[in-house]
Short mmCIF file of C-alpha atoms (C1' of nucleotides) in Angstrom, two decimals:
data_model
loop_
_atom_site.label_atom_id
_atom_site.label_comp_id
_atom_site.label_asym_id
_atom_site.label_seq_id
_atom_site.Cartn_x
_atom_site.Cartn_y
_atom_site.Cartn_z
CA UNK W 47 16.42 -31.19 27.55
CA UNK W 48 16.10 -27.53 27.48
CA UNK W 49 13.57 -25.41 25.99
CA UNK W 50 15.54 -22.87 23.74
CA UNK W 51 14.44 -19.92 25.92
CA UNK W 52 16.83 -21.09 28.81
CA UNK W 53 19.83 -21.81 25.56
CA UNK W 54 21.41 -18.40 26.59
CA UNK W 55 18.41 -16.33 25.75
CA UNK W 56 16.68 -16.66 22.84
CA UNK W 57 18.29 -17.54 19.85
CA UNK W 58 20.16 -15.48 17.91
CA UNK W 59 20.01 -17.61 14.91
CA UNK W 60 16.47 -17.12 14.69
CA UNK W 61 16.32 -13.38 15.93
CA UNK W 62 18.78 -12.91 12.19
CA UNK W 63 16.51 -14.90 9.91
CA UNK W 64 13.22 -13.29 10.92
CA UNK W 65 15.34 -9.91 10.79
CA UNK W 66 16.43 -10.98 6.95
CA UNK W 67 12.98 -11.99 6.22
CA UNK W 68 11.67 -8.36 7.38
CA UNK W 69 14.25 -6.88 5.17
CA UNK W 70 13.43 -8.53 2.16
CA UNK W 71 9.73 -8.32 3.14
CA UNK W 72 9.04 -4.81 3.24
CA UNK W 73 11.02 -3.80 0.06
CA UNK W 74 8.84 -6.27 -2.36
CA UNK W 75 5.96 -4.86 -0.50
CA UNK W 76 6.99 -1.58 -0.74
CA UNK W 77 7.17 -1.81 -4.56
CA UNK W 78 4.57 -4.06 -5.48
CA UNK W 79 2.00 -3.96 -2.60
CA UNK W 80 1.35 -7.00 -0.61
CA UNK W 81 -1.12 -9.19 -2.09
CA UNK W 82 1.30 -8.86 -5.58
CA UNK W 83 4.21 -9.72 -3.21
CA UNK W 84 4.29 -13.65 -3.28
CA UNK W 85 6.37 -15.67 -0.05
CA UNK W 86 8.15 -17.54 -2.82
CA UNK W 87 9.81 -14.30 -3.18
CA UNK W 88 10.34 -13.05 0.07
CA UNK W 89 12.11 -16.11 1.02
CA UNK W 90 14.19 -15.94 -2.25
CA UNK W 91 15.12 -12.50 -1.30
CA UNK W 92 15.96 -12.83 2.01
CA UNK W 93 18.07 -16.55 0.87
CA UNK W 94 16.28 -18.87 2.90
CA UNK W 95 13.83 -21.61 2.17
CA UNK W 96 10.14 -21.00 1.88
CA UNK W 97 8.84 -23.37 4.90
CA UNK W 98 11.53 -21.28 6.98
CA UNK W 99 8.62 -18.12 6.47
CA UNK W 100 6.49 -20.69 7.84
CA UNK W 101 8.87 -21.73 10.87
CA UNK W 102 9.15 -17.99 11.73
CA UNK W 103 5.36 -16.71 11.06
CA UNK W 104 2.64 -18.07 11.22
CA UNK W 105 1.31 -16.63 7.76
CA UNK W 106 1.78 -13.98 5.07
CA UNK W 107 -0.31 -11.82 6.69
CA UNK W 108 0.99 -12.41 10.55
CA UNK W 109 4.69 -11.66 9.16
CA UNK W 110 3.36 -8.68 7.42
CA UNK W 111 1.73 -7.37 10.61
CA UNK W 112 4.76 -8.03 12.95
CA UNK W 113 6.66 -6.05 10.43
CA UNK W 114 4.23 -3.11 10.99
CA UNK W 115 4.55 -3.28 14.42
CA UNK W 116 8.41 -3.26 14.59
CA UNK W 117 8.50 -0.38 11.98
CA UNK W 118 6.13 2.48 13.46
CA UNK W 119 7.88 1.35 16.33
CA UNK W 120 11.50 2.62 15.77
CA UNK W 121 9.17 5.90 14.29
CA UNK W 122 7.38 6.25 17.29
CA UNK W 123 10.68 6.19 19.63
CA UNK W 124 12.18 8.37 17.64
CA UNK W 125 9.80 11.21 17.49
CA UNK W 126 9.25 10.92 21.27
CA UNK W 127 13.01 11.41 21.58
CA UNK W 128 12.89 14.35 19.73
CA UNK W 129 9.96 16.03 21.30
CA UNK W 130 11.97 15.37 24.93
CA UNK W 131 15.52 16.39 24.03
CA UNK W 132 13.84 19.40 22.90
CA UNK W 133 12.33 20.07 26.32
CA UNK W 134 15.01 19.35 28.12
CA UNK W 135 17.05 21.76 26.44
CA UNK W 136 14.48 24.85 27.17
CA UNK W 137 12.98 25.06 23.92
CA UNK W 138 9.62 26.08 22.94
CA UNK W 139 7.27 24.11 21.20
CA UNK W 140 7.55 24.86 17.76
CA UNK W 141 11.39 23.74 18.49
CA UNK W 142 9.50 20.36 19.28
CA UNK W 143 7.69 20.46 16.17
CA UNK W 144 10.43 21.30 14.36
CA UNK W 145 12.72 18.48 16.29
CA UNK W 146 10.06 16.28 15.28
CA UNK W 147 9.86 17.18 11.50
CA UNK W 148 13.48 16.71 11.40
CA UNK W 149 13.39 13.01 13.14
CA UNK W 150 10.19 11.86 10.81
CA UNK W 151 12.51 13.13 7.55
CA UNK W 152 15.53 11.35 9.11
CA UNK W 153 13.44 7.98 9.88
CA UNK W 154 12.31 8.29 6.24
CA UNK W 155 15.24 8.58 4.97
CA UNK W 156 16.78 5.38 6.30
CA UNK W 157 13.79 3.36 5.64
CA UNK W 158 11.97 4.88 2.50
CA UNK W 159 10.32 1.07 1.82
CA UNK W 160 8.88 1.09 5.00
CA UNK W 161 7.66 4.91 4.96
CA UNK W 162 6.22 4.06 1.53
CA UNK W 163 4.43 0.99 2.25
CA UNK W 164 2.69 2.22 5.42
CA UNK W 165 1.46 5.11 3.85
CA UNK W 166 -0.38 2.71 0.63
CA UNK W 167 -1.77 0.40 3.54
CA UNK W 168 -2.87 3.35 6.19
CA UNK W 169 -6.20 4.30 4.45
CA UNK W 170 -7.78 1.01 3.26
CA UNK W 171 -10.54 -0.85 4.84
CA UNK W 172 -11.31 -4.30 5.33
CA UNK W 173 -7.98 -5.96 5.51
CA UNK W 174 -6.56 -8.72 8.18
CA UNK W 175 -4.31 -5.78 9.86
CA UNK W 176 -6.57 -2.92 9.81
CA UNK W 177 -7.26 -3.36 13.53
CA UNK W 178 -3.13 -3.52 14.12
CA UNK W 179 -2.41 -0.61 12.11
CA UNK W 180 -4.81 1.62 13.26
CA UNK W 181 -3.36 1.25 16.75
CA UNK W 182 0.29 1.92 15.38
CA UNK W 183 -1.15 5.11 13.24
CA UNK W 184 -2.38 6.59 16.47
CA UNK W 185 0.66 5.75 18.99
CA UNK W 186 2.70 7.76 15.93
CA UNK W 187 0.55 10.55 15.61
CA UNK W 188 -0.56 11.07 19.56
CA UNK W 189 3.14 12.34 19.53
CA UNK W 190 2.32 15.08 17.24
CA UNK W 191 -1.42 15.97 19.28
CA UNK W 192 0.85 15.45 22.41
CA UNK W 193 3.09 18.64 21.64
CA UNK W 194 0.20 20.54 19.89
CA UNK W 195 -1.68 20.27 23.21
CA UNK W 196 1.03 21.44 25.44
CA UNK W 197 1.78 24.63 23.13
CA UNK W 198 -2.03 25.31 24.03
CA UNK W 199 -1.48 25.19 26.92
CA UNK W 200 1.17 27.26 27.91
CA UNK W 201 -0.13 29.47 25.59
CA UNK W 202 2.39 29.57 22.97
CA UNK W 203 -0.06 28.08 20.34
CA UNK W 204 -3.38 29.76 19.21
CA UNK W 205 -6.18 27.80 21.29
CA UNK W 206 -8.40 27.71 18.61
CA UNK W 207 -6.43 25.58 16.41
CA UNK W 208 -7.69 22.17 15.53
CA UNK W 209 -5.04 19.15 17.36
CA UNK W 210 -6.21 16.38 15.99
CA UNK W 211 -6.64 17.96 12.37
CA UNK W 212 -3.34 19.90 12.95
CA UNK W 213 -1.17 16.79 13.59
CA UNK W 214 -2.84 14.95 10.30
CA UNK W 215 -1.79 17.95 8.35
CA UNK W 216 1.45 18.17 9.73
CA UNK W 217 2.25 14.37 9.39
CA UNK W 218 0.84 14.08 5.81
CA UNK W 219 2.98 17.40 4.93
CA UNK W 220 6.44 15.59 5.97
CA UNK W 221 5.43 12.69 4.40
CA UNK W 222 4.41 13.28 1.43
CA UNK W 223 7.19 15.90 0.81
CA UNK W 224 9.58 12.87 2.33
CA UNK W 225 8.37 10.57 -0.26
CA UNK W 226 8.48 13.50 -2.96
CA UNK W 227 11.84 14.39 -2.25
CA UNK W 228 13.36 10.25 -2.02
CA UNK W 229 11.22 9.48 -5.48
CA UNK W 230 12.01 12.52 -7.45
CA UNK W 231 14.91 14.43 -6.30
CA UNK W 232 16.78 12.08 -3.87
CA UNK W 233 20.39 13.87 -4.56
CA UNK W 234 18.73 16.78 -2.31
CA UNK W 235 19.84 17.15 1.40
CA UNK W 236 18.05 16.22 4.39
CA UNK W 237 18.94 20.02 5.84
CA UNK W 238 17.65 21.54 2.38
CA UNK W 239 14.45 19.75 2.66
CA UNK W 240 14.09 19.95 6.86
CA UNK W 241 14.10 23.92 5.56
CA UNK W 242 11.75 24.00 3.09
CA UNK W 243 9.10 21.99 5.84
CA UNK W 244 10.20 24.12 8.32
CA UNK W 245 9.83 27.70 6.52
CA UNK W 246 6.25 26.46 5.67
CA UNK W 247 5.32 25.01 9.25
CA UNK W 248 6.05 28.77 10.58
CA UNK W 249 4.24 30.35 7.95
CA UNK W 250 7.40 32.42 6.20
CA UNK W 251 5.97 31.55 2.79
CA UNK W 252 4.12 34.33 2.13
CA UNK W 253 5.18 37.46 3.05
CA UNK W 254 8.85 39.84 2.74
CA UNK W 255 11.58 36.68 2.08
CA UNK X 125 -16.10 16.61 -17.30
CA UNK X 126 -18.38 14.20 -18.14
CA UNK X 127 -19.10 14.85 -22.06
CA UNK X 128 -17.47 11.72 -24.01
CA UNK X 129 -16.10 14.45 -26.08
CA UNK X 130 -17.28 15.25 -30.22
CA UNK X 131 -16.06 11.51 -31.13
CA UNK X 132 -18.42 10.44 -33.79
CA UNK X 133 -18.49 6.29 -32.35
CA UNK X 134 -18.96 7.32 -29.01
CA UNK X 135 -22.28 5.36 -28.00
CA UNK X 136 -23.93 6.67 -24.57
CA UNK X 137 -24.62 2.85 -24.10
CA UNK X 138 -21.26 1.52 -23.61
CA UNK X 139 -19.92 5.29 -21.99
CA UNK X 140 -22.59 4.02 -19.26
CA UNK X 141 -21.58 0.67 -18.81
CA UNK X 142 -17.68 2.28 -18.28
CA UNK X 143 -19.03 4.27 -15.67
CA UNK X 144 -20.79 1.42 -13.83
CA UNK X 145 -17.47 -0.36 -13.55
CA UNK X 146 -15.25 2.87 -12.92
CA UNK X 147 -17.13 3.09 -10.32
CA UNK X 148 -17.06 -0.51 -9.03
CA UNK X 149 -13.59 -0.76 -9.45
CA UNK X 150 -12.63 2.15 -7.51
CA UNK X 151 -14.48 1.07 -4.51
CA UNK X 152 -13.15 -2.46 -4.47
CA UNK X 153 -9.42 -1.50 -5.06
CA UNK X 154 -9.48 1.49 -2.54
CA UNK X 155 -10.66 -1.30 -0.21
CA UNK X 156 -8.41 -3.56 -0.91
CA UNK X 157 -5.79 -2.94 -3.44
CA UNK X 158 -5.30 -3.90 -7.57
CA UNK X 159 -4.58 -7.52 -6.86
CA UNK X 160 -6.05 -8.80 -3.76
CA UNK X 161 -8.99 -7.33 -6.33
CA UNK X 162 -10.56 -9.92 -8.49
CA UNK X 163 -12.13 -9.32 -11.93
CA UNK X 164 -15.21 -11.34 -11.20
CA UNK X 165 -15.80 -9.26 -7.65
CA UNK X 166 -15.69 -6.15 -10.06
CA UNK X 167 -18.46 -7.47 -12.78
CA UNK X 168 -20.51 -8.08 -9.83
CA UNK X 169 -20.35 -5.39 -8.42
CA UNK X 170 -21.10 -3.53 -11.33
CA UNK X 171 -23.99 -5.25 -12.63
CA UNK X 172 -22.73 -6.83 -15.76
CA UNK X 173 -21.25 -10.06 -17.01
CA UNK X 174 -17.62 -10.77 -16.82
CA UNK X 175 -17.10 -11.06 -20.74
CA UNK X 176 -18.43 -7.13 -20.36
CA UNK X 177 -15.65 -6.36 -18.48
CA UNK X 178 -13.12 -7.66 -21.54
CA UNK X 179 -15.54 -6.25 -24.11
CA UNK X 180 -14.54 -2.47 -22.90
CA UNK X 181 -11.84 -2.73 -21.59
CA UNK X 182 -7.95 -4.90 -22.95
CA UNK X 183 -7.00 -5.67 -19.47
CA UNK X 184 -7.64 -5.66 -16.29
CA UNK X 185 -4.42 -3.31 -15.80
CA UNK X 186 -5.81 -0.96 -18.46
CA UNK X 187 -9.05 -0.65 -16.62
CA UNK X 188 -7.21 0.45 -13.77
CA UNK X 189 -4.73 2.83 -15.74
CA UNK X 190 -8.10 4.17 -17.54
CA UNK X 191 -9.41 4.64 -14.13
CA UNK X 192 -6.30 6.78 -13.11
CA UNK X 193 -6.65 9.06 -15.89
CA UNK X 194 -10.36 9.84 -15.70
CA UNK X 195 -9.95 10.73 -11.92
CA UNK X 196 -6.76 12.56 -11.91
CA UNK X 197 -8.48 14.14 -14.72
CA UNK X 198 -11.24 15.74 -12.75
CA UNK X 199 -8.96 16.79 -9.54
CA UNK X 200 -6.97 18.69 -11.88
CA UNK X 201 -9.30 20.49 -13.50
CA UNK X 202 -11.16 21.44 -10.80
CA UNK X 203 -7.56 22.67 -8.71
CA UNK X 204 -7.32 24.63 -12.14
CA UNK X 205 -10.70 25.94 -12.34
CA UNK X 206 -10.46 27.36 -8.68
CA UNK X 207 -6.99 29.05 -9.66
CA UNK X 208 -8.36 31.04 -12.09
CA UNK X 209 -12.10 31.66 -10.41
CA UNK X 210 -9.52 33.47 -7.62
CA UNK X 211 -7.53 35.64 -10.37
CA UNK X 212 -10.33 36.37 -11.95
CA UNK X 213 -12.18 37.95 -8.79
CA UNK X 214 -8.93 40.02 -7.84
CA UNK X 215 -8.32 37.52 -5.32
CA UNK X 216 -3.96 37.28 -4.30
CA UNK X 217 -1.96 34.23 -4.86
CA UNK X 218 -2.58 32.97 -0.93
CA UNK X 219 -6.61 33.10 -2.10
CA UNK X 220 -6.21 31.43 -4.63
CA UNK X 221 -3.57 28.62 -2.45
CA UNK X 222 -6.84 28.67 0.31
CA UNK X 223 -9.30 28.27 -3.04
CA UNK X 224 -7.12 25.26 -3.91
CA UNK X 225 -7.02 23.83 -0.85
CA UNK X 226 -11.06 24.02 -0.32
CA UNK X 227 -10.92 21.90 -4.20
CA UNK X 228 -9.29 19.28 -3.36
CA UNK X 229 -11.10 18.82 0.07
CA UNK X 230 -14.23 18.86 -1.84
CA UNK X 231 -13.02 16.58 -4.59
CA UNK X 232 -11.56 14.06 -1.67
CA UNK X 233 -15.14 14.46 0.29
CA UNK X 234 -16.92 13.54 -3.15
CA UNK X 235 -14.40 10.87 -4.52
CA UNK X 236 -12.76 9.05 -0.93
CA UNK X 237 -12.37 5.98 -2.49
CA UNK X 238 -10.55 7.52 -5.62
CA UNK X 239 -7.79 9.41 -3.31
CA UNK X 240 -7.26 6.35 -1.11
CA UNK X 241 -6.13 4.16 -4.03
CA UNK X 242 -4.59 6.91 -5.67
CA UNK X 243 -2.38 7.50 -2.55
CA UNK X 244 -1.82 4.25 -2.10
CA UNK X 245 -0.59 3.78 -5.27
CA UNK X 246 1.45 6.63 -5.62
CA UNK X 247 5.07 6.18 -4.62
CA UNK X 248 5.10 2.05 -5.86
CA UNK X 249 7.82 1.56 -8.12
CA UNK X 250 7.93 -1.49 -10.79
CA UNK X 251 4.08 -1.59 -11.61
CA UNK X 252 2.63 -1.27 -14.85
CA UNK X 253 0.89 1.68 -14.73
CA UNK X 254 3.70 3.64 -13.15
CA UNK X 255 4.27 6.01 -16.17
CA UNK X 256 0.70 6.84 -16.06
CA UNK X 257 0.71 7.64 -12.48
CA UNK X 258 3.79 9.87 -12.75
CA UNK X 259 2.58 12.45 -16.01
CA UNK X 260 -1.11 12.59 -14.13
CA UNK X 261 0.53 13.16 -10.79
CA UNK X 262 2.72 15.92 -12.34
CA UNK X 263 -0.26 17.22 -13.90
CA UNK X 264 -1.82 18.12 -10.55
CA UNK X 265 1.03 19.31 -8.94
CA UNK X 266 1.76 21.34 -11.52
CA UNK X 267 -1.12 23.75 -11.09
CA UNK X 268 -0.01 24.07 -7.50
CA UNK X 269 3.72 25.30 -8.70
CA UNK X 270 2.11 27.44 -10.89
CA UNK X 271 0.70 29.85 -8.82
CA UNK X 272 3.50 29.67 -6.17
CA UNK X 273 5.68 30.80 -8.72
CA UNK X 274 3.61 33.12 -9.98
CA UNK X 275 3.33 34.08 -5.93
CA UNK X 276 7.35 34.45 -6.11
CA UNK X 277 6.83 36.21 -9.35
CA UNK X 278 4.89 39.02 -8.17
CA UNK X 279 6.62 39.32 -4.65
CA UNK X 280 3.91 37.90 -2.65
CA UNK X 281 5.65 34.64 -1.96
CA UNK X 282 9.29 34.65 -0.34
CA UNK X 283 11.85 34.17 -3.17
CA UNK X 284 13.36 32.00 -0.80
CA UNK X 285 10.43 29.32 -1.01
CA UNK X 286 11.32 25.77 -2.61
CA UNK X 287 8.50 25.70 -4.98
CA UNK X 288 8.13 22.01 -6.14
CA UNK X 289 8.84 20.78 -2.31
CA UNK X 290 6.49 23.52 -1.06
CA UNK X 291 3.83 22.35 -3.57
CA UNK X 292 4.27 18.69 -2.77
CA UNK X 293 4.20 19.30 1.16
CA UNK X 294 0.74 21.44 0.43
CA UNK X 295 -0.35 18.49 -1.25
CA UNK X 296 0.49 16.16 1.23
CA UNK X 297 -1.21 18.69 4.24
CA UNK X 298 -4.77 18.64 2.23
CA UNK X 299 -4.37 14.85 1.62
CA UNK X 300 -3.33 13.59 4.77
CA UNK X 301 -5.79 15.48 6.81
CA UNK X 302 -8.37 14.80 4.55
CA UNK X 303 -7.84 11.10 4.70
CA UNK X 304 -8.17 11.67 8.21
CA UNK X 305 -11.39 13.33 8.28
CA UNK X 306 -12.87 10.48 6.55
CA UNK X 307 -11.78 7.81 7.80
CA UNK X 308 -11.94 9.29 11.77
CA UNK X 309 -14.33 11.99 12.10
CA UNK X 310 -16.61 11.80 8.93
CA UNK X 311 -19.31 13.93 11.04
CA UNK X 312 -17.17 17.14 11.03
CA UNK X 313 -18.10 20.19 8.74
CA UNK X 314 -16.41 20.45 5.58
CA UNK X 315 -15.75 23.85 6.32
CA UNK X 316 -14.72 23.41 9.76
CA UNK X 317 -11.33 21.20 7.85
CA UNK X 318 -11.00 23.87 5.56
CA UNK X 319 -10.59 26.64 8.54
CA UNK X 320 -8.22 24.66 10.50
CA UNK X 321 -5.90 24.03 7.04
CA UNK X 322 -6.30 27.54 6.30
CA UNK X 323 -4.88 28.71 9.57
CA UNK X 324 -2.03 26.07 9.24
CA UNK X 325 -1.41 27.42 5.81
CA UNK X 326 -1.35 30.89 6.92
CA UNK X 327 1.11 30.45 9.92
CA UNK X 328 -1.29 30.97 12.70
CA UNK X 329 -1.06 28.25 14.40
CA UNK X 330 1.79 29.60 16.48
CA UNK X 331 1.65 32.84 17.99
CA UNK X 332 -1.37 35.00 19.57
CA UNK X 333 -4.94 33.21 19.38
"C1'" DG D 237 -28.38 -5.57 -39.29
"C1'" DT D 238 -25.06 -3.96 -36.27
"C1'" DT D 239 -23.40 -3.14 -31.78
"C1'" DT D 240 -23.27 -4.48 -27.21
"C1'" DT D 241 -24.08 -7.58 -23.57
"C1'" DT D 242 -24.69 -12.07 -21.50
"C1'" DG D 243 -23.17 -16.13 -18.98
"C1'" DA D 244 -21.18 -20.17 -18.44
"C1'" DA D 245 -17.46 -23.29 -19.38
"C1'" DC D 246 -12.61 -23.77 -19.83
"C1'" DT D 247 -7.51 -23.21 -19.52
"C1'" DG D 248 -3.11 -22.64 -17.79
"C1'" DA D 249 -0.26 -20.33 -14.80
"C1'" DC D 250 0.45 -19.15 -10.22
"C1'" DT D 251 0.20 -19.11 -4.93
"C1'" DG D 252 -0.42 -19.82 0.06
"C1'" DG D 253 0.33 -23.21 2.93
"C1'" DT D 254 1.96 -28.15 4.25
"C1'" DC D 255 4.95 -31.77 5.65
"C1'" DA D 256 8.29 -35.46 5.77
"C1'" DG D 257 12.83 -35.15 6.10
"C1'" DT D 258 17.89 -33.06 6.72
"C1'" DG D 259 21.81 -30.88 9.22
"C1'" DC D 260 23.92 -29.67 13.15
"C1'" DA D 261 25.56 -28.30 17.70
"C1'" DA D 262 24.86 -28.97 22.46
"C1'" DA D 263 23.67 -32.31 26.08
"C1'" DA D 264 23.65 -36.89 27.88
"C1'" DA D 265 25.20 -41.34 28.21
"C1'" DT D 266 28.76 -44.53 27.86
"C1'" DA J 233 36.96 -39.21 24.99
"C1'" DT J 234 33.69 -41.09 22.16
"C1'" DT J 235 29.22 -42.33 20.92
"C1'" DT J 236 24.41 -41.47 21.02
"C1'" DT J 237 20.45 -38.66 21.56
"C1'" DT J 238 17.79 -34.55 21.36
"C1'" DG J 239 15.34 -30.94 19.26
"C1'" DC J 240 15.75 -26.44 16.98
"C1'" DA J 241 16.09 -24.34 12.61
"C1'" DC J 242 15.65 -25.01 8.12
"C1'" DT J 243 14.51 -27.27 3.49
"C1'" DG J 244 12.00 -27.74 -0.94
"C1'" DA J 245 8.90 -30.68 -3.48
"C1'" DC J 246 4.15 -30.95 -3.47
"C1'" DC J 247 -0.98 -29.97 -3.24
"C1'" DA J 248 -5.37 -27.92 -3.53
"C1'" DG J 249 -7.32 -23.86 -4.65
"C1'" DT J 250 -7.62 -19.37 -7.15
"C1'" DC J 251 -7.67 -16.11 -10.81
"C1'" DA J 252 -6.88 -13.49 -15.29
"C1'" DG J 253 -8.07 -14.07 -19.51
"C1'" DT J 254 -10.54 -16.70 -23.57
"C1'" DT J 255 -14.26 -18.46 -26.15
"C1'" DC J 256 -18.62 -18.40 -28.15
"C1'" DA J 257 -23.41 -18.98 -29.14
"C1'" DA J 258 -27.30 -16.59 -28.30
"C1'" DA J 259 -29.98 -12.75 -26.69
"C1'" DA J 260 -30.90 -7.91 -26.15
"C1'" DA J 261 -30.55 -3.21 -27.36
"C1'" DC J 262 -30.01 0.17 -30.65
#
DNA sequence: GTTTTTGAACTGACTGGTCAGTGCAAAAAT
DNA sequence: ATTTTTGCACTGACCAGTCAGTTCAAAAAC
């Protein structure tokens, strides 16, 4: 007999129920945090039987994790793409930034749960995943320092400014007016809001309109 | 803001006893979240007996949601309190933004473990307490609308600013790199955060050191 | 003497994790 | 071509443990 890995590649099978079980995963979790999220509910969610949450992961927690992992990684990928494309097509560094807002509100906006989730779990202590997320937290944000830093040094950013402190300020700003915007006035556009982030990031807020 | 008010019942005793398990509640669900929290952990780490615990308060849920109020209570009215220090002293509506911003970094210095379940709590949808969270939250905000439209108002802001996104982004900037600050570089200056938020806030980040 | 606290025992509902067994499609044997 | 075997993916009843909330007699504090 074969092992399954040499079955055409992996099974797709699988690859759908562990994608369905992610799905339904990080919605209950996203509403109702995770310890108050049981796996009887997961797997009724995502219409499979509970031992199949077993077959897949290992535990509650290890499915929970994996799902960090895959999430900040689509985030991750997308805000390096935007901080390239950006280069590539001659623009300055607070284009980047402003590519970047645009791909973090975009990301949010196709996966609010997630966003939401990862922002009630980012801050705690002593928790299975701490050690996983922090990781993930600082692939995202290195991004952000990344482009900071280069503005510095080619000058186009203040060198005094604070990179580390910056990028918090400038991640928790998109966020938090991401998650305002989804929970409280959703019918809003994406352009409408990338605006309103992006007149603030360039300081246009006080001053002649 | 810690006077139990004129009420004629109110013992100091039992306002004590509160306190205690305010304060050991807030640590244990910033740590770990409302449910992975257990009502037991809480009495002990308070000092008292569990039947204390049901003596003052209905519910564990209505400790929590009692919990919410008293701290969202304080933020807000020292956000407020700054406001109007600034207008009093002559100060513009951008002092009195930076004023703002230098309250809640020194109510999220004093109270970490308040603003970490508070932001993790936030955005959840379906929980008990939601209403709660949503008039206190507005509270807050509130004061930070207020003086950017008063900022519009009197021409100092752009007319063109999006006040409740603006506010909730400003919020977000203070939070986020606050968070951040504590959890990754407790040993840095108070005022050192407050200078590089300032200089975000005031759009000189870009441009001429 | 009234209010508040104690502390331990108890209940009943719920939950993470387990495991013996099922279904099925591809491979092997006939 | 047909029968048999293999093993992956999945199932769902079940178990052992946990936890919110209750009860209450007695002590302590006021």
């Amino acid at each position: 007999m074969e092992s399954s890995s040499a079955r055409s590649g992996g099974s797709t099978r699988r690859e759908a129920t562990r994608q369905k079980l992610y799905e339904a995963a990080v919605t209950l979790i996203a509403e109702q945090g995770f310890s108050a999220t049981t796996v009887d509910e997961i797997a009724e969610r995502a219409g499979v039987a509970k031992g199949t949450v077993y077959y897949n992961f290992a535990s509650k927690s290890v499915l929970f994790e994996e799902l960090l992992r895959h999430g900040v990684g689509l985030l991750t990928a997308s805000l390096r793409e935007a901080a390239e494309r950006t280069d590539r097509e001659g623009g300055g560094k607070v284009d980047a930034l402003d590519a970047m807002i645009r791909a973090g509100l975009v990301f949010i906006d196709r996966y609010p749960a997630f966003t939401q989730l990862y922002v009630a779990e980012l801050w705690r202590t002593n928790r299975a995943w701490q050690s996983t997320l922090m990781v993930v937290r600082q692939e995202a944000v290195a991004v952000v320092e990344g482009v900071l830093r280069e503005g510095v040094a080619d000058g186009e950013f203040s060198d005094e400014i604070d990179v580390q402190l910056t990028a918090a300020a400038l991640v928790g700003m998109v966020l938090v007016a991401a998650l305002d915007w989804k929970s409280f006035q959703p019918e809003r556009s994406l352009d409408d809001v990338h605006a309103a982030l992006s007149r603030l990031l360039q300081g246009r807020v006080s001053g002649r309109g």
